[in-house]
PDB file of C-alpha atoms in Angstrom:
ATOM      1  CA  UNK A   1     143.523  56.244  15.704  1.00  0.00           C
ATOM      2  CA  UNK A   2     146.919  57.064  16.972  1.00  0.00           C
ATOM      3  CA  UNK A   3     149.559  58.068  14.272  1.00  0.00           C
ATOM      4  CA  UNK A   4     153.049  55.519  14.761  1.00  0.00           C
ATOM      5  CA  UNK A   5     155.065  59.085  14.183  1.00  0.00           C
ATOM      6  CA  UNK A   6     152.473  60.183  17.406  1.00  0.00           C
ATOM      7  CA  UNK A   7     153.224  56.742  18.954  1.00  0.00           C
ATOM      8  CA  UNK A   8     156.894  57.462  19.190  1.00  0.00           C
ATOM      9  CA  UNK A   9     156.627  61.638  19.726  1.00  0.00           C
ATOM     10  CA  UNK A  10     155.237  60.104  23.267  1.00  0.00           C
ATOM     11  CA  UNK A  11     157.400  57.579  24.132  1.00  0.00           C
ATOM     12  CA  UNK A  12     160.492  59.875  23.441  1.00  0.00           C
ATOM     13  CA  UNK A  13     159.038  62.379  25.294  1.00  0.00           C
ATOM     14  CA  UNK A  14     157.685  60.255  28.059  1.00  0.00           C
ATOM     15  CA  UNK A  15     161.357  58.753  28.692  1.00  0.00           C
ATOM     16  CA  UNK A  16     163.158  62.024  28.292  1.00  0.00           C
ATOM     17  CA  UNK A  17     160.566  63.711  31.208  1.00  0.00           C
ATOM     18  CA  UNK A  18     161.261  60.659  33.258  1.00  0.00           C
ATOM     19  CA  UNK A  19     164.970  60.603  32.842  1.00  0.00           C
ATOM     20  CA  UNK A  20     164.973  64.639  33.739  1.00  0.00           C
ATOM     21  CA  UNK A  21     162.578  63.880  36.755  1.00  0.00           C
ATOM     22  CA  UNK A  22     165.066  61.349  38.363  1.00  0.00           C
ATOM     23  CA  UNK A  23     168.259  63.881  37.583  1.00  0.00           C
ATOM     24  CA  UNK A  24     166.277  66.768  39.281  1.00  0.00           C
ATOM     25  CA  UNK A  25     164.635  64.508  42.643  1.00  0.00           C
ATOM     26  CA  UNK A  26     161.117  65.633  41.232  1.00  0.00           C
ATOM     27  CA  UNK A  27     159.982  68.087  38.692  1.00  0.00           C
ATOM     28  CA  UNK A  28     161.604  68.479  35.523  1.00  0.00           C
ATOM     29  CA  UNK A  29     160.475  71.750  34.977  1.00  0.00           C
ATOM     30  CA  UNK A  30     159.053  74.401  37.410  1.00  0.00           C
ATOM     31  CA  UNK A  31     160.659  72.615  39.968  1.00  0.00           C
ATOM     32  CA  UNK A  32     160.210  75.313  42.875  1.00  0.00           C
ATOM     33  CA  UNK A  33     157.149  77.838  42.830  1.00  0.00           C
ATOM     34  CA  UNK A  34     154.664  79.110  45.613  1.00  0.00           C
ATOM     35  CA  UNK A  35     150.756  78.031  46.000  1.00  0.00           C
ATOM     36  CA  UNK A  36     148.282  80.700  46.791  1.00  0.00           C
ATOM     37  CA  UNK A  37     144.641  81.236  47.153  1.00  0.00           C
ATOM     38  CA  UNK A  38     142.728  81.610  44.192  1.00  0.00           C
ATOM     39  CA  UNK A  39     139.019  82.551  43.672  1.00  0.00           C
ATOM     40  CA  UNK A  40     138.009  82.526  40.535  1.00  0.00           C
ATOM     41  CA  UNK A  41     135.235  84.883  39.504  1.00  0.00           C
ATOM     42  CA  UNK A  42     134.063  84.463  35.866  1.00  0.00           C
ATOM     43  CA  UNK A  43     131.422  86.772  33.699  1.00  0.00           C
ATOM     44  CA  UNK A  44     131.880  85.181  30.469  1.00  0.00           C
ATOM     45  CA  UNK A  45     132.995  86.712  27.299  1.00  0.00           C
ATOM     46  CA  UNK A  46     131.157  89.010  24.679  1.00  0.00           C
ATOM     47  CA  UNK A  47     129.941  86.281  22.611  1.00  0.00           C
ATOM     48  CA  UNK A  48     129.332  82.753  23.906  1.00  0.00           C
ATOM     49  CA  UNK A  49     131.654  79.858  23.063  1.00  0.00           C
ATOM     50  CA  UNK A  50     128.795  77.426  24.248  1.00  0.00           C
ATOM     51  CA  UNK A  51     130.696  76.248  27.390  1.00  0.00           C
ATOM     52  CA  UNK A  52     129.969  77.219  30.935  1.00  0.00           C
ATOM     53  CA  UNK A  53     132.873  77.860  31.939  1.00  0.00           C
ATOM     54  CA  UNK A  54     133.613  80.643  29.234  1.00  0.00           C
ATOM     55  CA  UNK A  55     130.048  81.803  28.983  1.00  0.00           C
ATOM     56  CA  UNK A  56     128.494  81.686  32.455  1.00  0.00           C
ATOM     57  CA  UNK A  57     128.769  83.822  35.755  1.00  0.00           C
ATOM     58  CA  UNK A  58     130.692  81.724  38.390  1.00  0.00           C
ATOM     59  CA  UNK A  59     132.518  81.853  41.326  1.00  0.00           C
ATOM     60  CA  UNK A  60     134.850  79.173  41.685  1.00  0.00           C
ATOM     61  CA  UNK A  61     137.652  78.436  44.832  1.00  0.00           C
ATOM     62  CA  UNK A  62     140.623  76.835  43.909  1.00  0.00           C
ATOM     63  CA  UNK A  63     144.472  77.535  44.343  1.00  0.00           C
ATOM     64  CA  UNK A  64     147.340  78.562  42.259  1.00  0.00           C
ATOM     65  CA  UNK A  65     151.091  78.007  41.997  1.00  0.00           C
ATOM     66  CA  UNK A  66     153.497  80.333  40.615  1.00  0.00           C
ATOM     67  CA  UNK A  67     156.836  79.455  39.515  1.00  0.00           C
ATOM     68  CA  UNK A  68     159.854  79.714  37.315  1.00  0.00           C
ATOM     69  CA  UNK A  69     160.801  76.947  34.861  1.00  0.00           C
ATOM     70  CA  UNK A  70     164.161  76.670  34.264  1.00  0.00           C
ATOM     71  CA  UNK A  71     165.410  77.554  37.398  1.00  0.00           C
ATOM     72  CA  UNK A  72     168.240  80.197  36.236  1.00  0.00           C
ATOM     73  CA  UNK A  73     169.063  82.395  38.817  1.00  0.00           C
ATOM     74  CA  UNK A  74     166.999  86.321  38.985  1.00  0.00           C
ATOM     75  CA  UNK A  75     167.546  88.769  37.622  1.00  0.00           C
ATOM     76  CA  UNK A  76     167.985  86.676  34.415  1.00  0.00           C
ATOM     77  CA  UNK A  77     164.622  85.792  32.446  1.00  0.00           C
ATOM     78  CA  UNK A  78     162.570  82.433  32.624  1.00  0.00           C
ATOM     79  CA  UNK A  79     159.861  81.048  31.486  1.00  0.00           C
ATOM     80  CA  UNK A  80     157.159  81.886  34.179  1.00  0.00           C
ATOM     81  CA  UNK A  81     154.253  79.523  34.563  1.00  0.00           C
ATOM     82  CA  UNK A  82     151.045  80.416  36.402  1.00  0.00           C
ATOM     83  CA  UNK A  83     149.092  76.484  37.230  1.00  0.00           C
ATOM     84  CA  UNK A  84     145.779  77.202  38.478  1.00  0.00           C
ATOM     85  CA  UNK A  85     142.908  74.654  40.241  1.00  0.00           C
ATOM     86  CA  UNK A  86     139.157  75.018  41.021  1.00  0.00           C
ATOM     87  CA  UNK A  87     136.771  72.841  42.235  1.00  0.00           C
ATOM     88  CA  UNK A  88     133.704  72.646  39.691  1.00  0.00           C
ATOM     89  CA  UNK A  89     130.692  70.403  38.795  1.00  0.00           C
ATOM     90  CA  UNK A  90     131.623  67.805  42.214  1.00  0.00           C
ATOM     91  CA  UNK A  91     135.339  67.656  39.984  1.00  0.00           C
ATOM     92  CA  UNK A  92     138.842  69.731  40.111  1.00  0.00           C
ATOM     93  CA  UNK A  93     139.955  71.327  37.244  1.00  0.00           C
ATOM     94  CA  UNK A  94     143.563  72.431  36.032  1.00  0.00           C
ATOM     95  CA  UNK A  95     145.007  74.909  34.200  1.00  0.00           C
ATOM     96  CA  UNK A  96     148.586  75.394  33.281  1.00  0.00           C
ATOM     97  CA  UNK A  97     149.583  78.826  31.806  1.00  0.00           C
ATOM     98  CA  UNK A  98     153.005  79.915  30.997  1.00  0.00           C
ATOM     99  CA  UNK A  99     154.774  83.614  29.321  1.00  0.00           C
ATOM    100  CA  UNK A 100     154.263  84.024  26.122  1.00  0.00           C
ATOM    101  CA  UNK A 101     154.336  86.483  23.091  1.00  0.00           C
ATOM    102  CA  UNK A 102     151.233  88.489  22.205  1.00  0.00           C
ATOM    103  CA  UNK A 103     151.122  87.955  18.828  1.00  0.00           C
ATOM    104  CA  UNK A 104     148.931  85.101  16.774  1.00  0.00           C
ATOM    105  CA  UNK A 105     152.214  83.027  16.701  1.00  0.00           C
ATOM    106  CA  UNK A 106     153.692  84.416  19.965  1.00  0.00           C
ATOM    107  CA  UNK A 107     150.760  83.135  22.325  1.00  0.00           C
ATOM    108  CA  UNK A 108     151.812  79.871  20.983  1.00  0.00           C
ATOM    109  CA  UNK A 109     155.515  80.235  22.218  1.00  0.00           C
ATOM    110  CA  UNK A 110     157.076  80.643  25.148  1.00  0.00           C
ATOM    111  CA  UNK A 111     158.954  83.844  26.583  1.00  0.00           C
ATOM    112  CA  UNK A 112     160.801  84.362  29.075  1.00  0.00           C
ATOM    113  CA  UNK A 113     160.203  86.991  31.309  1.00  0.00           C
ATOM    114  CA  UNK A 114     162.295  88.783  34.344  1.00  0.00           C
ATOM    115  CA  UNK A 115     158.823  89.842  36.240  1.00  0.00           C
ATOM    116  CA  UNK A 116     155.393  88.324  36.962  1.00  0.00           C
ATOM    117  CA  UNK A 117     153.595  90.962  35.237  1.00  0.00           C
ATOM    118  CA  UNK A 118     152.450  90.268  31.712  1.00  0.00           C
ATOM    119  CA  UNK A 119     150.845  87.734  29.577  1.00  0.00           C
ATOM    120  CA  UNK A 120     150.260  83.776  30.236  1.00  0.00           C
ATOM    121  CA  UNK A 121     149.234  81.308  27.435  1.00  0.00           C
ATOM    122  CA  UNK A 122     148.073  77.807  27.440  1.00  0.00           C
ATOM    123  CA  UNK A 123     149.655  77.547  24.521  1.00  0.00           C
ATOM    124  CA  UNK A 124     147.693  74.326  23.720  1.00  0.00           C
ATOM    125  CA  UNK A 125     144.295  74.750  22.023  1.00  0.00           C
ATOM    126  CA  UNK A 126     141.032  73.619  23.709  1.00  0.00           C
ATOM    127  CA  UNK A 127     137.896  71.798  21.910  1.00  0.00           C
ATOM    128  CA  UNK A 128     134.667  73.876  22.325  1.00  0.00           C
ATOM    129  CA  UNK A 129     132.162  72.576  20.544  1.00  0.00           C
ATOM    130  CA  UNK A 130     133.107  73.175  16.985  1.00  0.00           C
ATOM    131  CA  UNK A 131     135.866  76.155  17.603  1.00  0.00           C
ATOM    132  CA  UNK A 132     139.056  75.632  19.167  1.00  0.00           C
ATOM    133  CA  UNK A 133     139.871  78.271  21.748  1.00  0.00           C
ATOM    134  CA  UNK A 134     143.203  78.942  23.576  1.00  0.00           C
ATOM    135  CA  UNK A 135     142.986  80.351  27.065  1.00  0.00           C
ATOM    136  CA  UNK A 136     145.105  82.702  28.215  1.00  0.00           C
ATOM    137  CA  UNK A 137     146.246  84.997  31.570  1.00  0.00           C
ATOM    138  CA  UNK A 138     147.263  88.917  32.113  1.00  0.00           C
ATOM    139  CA  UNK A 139     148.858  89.516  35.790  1.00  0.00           C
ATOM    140  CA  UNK A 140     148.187  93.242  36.642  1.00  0.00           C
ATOM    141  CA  UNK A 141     150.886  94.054  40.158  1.00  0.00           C
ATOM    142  CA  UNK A 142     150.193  97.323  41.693  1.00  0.00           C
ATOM    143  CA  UNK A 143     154.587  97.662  41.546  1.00  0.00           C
ATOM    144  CA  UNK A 144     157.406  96.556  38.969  1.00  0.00           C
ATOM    145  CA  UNK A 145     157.534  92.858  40.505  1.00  0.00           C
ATOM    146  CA  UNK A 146     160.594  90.606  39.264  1.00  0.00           C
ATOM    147  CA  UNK A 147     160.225  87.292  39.109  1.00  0.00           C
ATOM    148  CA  UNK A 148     161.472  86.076  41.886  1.00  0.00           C
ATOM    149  CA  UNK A 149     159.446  84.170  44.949  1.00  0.00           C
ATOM    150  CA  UNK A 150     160.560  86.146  47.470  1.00  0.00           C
ATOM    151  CA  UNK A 151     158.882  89.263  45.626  1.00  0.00           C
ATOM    152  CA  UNK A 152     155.957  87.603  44.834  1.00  0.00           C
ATOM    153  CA  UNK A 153     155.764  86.549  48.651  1.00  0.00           C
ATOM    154  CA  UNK A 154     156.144  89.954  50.485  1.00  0.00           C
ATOM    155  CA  UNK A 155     153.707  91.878  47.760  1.00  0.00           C
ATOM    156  CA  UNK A 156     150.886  89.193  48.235  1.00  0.00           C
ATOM    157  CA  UNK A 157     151.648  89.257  52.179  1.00  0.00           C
ATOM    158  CA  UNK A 158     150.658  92.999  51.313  1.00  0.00           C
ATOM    159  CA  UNK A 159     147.226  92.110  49.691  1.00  0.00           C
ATOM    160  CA  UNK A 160     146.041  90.072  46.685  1.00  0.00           C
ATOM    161  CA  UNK A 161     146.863  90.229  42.966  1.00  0.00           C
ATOM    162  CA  UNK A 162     144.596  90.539  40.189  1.00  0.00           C
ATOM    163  CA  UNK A 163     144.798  87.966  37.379  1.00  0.00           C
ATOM    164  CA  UNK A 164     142.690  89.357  34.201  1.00  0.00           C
ATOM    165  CA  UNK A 165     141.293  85.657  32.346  1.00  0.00           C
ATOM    166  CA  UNK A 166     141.539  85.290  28.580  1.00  0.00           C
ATOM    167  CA  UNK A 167     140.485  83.413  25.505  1.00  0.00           C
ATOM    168  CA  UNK A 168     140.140  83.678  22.195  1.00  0.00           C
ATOM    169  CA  UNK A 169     140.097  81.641  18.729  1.00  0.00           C
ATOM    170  CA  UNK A 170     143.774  80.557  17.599  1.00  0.00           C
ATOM    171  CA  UNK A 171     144.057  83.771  15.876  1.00  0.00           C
ATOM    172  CA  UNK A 172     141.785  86.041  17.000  1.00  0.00           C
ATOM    173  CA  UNK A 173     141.873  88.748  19.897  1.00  0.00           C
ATOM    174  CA  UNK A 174     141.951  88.098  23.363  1.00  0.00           C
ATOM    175  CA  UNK A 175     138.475  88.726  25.119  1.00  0.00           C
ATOM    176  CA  UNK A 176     138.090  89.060  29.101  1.00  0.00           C
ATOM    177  CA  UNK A 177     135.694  86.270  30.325  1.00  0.00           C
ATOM    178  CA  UNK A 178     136.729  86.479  34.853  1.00  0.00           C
ATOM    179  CA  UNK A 179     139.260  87.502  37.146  1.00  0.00           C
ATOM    180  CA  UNK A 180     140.879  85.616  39.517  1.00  0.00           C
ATOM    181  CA  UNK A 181     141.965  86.986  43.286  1.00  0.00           C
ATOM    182  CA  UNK A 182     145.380  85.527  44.272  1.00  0.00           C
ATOM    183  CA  UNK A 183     145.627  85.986  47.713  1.00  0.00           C
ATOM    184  CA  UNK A 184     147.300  84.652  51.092  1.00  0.00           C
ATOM    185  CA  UNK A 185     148.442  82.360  52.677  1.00  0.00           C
ATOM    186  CA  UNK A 186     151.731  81.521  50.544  1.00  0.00           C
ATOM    187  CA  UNK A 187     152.903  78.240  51.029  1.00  0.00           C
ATOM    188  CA  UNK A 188     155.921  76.719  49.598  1.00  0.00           C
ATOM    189  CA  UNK A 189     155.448  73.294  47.779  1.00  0.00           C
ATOM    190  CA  UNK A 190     156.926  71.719  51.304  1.00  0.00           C
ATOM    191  CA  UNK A 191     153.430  73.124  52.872  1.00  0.00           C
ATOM    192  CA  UNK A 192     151.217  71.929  50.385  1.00  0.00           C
ATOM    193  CA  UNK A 193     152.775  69.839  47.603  1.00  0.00           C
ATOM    194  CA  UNK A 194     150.934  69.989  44.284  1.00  0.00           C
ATOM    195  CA  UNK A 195     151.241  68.317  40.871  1.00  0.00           C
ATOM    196  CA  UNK A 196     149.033  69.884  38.155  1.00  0.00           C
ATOM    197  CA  UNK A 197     147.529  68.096  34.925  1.00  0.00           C
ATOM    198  CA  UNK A 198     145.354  69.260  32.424  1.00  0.00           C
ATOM    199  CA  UNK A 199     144.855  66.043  30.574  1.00  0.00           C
ATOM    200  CA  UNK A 200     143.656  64.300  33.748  1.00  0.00           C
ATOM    201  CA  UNK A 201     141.969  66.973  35.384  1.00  0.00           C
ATOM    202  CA  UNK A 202     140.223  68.852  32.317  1.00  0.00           C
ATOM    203  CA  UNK A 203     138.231  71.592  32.182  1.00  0.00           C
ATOM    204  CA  UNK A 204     134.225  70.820  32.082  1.00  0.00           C
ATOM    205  CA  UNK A 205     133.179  71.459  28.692  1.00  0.00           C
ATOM    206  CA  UNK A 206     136.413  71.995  27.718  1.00  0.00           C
ATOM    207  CA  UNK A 207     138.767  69.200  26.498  1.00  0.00           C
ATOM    208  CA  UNK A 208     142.344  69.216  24.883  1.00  0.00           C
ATOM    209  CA  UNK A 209     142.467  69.456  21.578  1.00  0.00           C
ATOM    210  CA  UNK A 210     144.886  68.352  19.176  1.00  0.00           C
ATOM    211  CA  UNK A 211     147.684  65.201  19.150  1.00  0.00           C
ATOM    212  CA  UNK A 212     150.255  68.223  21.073  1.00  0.00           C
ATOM    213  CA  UNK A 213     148.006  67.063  24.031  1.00  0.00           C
ATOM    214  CA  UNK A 214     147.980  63.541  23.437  1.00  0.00           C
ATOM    215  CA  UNK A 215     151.670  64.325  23.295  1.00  0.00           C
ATOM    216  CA  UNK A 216     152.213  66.087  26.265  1.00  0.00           C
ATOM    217  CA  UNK A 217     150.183  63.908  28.909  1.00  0.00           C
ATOM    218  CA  UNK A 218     152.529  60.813  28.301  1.00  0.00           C
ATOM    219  CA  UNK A 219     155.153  63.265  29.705  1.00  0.00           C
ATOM    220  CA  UNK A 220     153.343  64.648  32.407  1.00  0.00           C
ATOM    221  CA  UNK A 221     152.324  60.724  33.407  1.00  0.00           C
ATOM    222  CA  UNK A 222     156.385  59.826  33.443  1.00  0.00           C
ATOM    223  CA  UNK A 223     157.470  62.493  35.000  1.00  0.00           C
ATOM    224  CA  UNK A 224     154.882  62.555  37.952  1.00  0.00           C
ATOM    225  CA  UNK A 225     155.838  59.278  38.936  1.00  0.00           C
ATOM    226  CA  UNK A 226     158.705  60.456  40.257  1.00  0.00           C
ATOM    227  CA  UNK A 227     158.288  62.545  43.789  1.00  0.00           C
ATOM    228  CA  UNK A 228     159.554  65.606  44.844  1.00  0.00           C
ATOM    229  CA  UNK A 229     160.738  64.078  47.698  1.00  0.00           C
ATOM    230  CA  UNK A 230     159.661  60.790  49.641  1.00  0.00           C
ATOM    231  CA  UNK A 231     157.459  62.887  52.055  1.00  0.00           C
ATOM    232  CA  UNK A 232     155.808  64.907  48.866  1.00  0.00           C
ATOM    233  CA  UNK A 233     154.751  62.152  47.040  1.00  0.00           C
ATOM    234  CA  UNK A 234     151.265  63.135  46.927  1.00  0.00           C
ATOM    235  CA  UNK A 235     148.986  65.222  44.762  1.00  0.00           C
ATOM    236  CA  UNK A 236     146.639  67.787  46.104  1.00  0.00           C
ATOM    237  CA  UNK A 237     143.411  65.192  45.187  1.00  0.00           C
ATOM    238  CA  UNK A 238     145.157  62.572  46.751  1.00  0.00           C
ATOM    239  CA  UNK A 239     145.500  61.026  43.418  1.00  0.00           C
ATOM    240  CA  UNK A 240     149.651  60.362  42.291  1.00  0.00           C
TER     241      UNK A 240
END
């Protein structure tokens, strides 16, 4: 059952997301960012979580988008967030993943970051079975690569990047469980425009855990409904 403080948590945040959605024509947040190719080729961790996803070999196509947050002009830092998508089981997936500190606490915060390289977080836990797990990124550039989209353009023009997967228990370390290829084409979101969401496209095996989630969807939900433009009113799936 729903907690009233929960109850309101999600209608504040749901109106505050919607209100910042209609100031900014479209995304609140991460408003401009480029989609790439993405394969995702998984091996599974050490020892099993009892989920496919983290314990079985795979290989998975999807897409990504990288982009900045805020939206501060380079070379000053921003929250970076890396949103990935795979086709799996007849179903898409999502995955949102965004800077954050190494630490126990730190994976659970954000940091901003002036280039690409370096660790992503979901910062949200994930239910597997009994355990909760958090799932997490490490970009690996063959140069120093700020964050900026033009960089990230030219050096994937040049050949793909490497994207190291993650996960681990809330406190524990991070274990290695795939890769995933980032690759060309690069589209901007006028080429293909995207909207990412965890909550309605979860993970198989894998679903949100904790009220933060519940939380978050209600402002994912508001602030979708409003388009990036008229002609980008669509998500990949087809579904608003």
């Amino acid at each position: 059952m729903r907690q009233p403080w929960t109850s309101l948590t999600r209608s504040g945040l749901a109106a505050a997301f919607g209100a910042a959605a209609r100031l900014r024509h479209g995304r609140p947040v991460h408003a401009s960012g480029l989609v790439l190719d993405a394969h995702l080729c998984l091996h599974g961790t050490p020892e099993p979580w009892g989920v496919p996803f983290l314990d079985q070999r795979m290989d998975l196509p999807g897409i990504a988008r990288l982009s900045r947050s805020v939206g501060v002009p380079p070379p000053l830092p921003d929250i970076l967030g890396l949103a990935l998508r795979w086709d799996q089981d007849d179903t898409s997936a999502d995955l949102l993943l965004a800077t954050s500190g190494r630490t126990a606490l730190g994976r659970r915060l954000l940091r901003p970051a002036t280039r690409w390289t370096g660790l992503y977080s979901s910062l949200f836990p994930y239910q597997a079975g009994e355990r909760r797990v958090l799932l997490g990124a490490l970009l690996h550039t063959p140069v120093r690569l700020p964050a900026t989209l033009d960089a990230l353009a030219q050096v994937v023009e040049h050949g793909p990047l490497t994207v190291a997967l993650l996960a681990a228990a809330p406190s524990g370390p991070w274990r290695p469980f795939g890769q995933v290829r980032l690759s060309a084409p690069v589209l901007t979101d006028a080429d293909l425009p995207t909207r990412f969401n965890p909550l309605r496209h979860p993970i198989a095996g894998l679903p949100p855990a904790s009220w933060l989630n519940d939380v978050r969807d209600a402002a994912y939900a508001s602030a979708q409904q409003v388009p990036d433009l008229p002609e980008k009113a669509r998500d990949l799936s087809g579904v608003a």
